[in-house]
Rosetta silent file (secondary structure, phi, psi, omega in degrees, C-alpha in Angstrom):
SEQUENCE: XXXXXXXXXXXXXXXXXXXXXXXXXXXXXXXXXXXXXXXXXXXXXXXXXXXXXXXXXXXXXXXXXXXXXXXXXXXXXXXXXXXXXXXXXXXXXXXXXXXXXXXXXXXXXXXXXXXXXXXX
SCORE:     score description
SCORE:     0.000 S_00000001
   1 L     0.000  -52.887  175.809   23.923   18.243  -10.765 S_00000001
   2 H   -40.769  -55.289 -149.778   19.691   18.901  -11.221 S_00000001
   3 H  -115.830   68.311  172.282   20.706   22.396  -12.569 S_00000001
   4 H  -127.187  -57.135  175.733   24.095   21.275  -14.796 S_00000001
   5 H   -88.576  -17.253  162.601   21.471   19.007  -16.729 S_00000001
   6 H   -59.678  -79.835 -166.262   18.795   21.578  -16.563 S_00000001
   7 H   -93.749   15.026  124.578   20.582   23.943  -18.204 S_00000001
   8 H    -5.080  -83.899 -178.283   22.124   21.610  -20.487 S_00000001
   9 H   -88.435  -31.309 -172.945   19.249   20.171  -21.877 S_00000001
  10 H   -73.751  -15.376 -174.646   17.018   23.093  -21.265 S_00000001
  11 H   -88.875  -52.180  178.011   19.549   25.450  -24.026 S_00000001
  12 H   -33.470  -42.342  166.750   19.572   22.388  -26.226 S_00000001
  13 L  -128.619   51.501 -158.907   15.717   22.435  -26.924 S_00000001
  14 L    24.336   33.303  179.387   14.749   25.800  -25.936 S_00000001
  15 L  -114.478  151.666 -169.398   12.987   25.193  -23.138 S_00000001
  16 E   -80.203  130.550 -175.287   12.843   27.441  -20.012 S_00000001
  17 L   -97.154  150.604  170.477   13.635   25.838  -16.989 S_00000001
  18 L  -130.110  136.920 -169.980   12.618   27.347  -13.320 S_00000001
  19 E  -157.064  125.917 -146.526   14.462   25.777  -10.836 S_00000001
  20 E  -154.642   60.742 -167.764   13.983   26.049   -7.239 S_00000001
  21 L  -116.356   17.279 -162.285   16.414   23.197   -5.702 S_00000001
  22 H   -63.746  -51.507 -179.125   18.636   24.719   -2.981 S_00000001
  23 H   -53.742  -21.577  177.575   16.722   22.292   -0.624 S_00000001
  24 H   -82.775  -61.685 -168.497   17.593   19.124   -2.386 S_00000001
  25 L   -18.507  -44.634  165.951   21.217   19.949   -1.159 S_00000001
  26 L   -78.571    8.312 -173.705   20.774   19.106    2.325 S_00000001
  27 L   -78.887  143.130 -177.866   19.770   15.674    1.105 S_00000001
  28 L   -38.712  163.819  157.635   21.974   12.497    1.449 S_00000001
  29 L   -46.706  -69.067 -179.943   24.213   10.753   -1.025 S_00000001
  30 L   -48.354  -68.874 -169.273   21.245    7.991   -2.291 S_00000001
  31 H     3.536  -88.259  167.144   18.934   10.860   -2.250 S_00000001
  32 H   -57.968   -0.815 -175.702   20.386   12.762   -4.373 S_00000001
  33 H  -100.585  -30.340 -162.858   21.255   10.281   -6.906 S_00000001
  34 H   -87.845  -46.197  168.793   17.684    9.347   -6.705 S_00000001
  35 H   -67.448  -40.275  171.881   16.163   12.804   -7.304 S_00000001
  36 H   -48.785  -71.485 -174.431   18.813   13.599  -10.128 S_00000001
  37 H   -44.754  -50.564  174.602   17.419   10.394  -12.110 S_00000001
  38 H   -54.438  -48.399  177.227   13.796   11.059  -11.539 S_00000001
  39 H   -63.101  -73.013  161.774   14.159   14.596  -12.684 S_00000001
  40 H    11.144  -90.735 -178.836   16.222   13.162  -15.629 S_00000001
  41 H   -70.248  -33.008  178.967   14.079   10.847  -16.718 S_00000001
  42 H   -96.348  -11.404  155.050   10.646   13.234  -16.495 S_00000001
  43 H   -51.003  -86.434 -153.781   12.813   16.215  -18.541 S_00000001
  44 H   -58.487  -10.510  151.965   13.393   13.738  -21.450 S_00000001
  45 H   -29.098  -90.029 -166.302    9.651   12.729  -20.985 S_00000001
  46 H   -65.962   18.743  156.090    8.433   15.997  -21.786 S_00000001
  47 H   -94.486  -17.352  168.551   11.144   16.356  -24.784 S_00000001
  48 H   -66.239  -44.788 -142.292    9.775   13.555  -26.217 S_00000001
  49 H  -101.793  -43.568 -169.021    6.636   14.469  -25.629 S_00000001
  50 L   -87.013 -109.671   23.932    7.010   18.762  -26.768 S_00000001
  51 L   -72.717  156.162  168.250    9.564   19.678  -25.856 S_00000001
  52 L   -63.007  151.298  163.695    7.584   21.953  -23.183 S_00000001
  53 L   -82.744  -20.393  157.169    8.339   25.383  -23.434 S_00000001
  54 E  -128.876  139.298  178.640    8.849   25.518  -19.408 S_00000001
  55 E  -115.306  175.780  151.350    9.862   22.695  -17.121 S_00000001
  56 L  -138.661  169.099  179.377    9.980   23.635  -13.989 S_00000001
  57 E  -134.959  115.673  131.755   11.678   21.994  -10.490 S_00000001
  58 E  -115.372  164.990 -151.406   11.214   22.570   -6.569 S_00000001
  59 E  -124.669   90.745  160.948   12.497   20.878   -3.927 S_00000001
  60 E   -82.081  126.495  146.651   10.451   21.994   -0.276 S_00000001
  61 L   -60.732   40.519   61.714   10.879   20.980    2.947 S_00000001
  62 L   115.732  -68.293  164.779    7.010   20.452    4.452 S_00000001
  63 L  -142.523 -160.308  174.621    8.381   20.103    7.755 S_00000001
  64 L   -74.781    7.084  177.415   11.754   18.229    9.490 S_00000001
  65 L  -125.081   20.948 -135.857   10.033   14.844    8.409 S_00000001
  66 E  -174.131  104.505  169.908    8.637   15.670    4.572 S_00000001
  67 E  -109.219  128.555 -170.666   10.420   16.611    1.501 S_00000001
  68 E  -129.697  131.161  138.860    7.745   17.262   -1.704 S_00000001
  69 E   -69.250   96.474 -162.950    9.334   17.558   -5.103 S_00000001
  70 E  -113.427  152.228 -162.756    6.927   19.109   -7.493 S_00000001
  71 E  -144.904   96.640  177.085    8.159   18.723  -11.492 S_00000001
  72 E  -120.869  124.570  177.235    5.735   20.745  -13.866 S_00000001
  73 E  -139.709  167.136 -172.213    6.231   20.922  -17.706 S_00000001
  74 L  -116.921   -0.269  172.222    3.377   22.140  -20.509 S_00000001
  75 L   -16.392   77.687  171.560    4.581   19.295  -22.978 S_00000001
  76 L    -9.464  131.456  142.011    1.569   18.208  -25.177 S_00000001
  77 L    72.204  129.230 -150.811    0.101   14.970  -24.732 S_00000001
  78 L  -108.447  175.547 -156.433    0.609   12.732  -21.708 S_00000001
  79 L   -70.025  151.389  179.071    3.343   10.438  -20.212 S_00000001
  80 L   -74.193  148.767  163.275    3.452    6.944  -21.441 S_00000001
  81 H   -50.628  -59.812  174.445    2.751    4.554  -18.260 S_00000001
  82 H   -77.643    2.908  146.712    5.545    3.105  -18.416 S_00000001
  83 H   -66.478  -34.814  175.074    7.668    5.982  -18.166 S_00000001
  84 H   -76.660  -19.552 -175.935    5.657    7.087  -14.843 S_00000001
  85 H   -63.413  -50.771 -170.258    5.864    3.331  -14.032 S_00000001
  86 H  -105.074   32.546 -175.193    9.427    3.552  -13.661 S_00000001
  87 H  -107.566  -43.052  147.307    9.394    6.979  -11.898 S_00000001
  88 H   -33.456  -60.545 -165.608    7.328    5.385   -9.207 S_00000001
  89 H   -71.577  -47.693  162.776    9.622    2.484   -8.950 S_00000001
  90 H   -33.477  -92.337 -178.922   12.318    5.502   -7.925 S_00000001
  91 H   -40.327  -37.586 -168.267   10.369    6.867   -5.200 S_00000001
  92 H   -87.213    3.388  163.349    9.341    3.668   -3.398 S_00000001
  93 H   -73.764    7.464 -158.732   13.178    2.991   -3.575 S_00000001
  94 H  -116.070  -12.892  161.576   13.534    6.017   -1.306 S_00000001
  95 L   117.756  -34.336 -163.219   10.373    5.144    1.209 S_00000001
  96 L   -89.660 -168.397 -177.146    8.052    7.933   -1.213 S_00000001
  97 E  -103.809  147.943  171.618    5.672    8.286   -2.846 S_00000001
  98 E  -135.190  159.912  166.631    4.844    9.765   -6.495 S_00000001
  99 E  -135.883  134.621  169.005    1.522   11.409   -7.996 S_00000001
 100 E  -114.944  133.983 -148.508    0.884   12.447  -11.532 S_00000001
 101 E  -165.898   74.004  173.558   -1.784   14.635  -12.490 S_00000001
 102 E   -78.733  152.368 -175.240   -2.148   16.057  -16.532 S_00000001
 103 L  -155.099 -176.613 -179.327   -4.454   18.857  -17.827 S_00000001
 104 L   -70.139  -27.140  171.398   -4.425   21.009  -20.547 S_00000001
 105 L   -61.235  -57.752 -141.564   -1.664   22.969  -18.878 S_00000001
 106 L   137.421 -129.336 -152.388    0.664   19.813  -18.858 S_00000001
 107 E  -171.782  102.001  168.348    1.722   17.410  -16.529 S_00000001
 108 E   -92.243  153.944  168.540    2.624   17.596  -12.729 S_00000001
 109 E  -164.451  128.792  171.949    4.194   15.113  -10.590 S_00000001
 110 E  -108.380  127.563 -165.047    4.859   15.402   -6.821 S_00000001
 111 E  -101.020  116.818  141.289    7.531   13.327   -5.428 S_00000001
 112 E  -118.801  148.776  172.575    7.057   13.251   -1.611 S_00000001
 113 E  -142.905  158.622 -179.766    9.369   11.609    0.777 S_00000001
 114 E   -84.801  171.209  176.863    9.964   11.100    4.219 S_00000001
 115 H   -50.991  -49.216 -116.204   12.823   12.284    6.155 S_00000001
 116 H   -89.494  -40.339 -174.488   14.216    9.441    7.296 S_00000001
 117 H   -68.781  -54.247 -174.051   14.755    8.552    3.359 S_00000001
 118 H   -42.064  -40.845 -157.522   16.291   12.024    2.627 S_00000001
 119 L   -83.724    2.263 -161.899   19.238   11.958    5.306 S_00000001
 120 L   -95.689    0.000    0.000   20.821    8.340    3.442 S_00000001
């Protein structure tokens, strides 16, 4: 589903997507419903925002207890609050955590979660 709207949206406003999500696969039903929306929702961020000329997506497995999601786009000009507000509000339904972190580069956000959240 992540790379159906990835390259979707990514032909629609020329931006290049990197995508690196084989690992969200072993993840649960909620999971996966949960990561699709978050990714969602911080793509049409940074189309809002650019569009970025690269988003990018990976999905790692840290160990058997630790999934990190990292979401990097070069969009100009950073996310309104309340868009990260309700990207936050995601993760703690799933037990994680989120961090955002903009520069001149753009705008990262790491998703981490625990296993336990991943398998549901």
């Amino acid at each position: 589903a992540v790379n159906a709207l990835a390259e979707t949206r990514g032909h629609e406003h020329g931006v290049r997507m990197e995508l690196d999500v084989a690992g969200a696969e072993a993840l649960g039903e909620r999971a996966q419903a949960a990561l699709y929306q978050i990714v969602r929702e911080a793509l049409e961020g940074a189309i809002r925002r650019g569009p970025p000329s690269t988003f990018a997506v990976s999905v790692t497995h840290q160990d058997p207890d630790r999934l990190v999601v990292a979401i990097r786009d070069d969009a100009p000009g950073e996310r309104r609050r309340r868009s990260i507000e309700v990207l936050e509000e995601r993760a703690r339904t799933l037990g994680g955590s989120l961090a955002v972190a903009h520069d001149e580069a753009g705008t990262t956000m790491t998703l981490d979660l625990p296993g336990y959240a991943t398998s549901e």
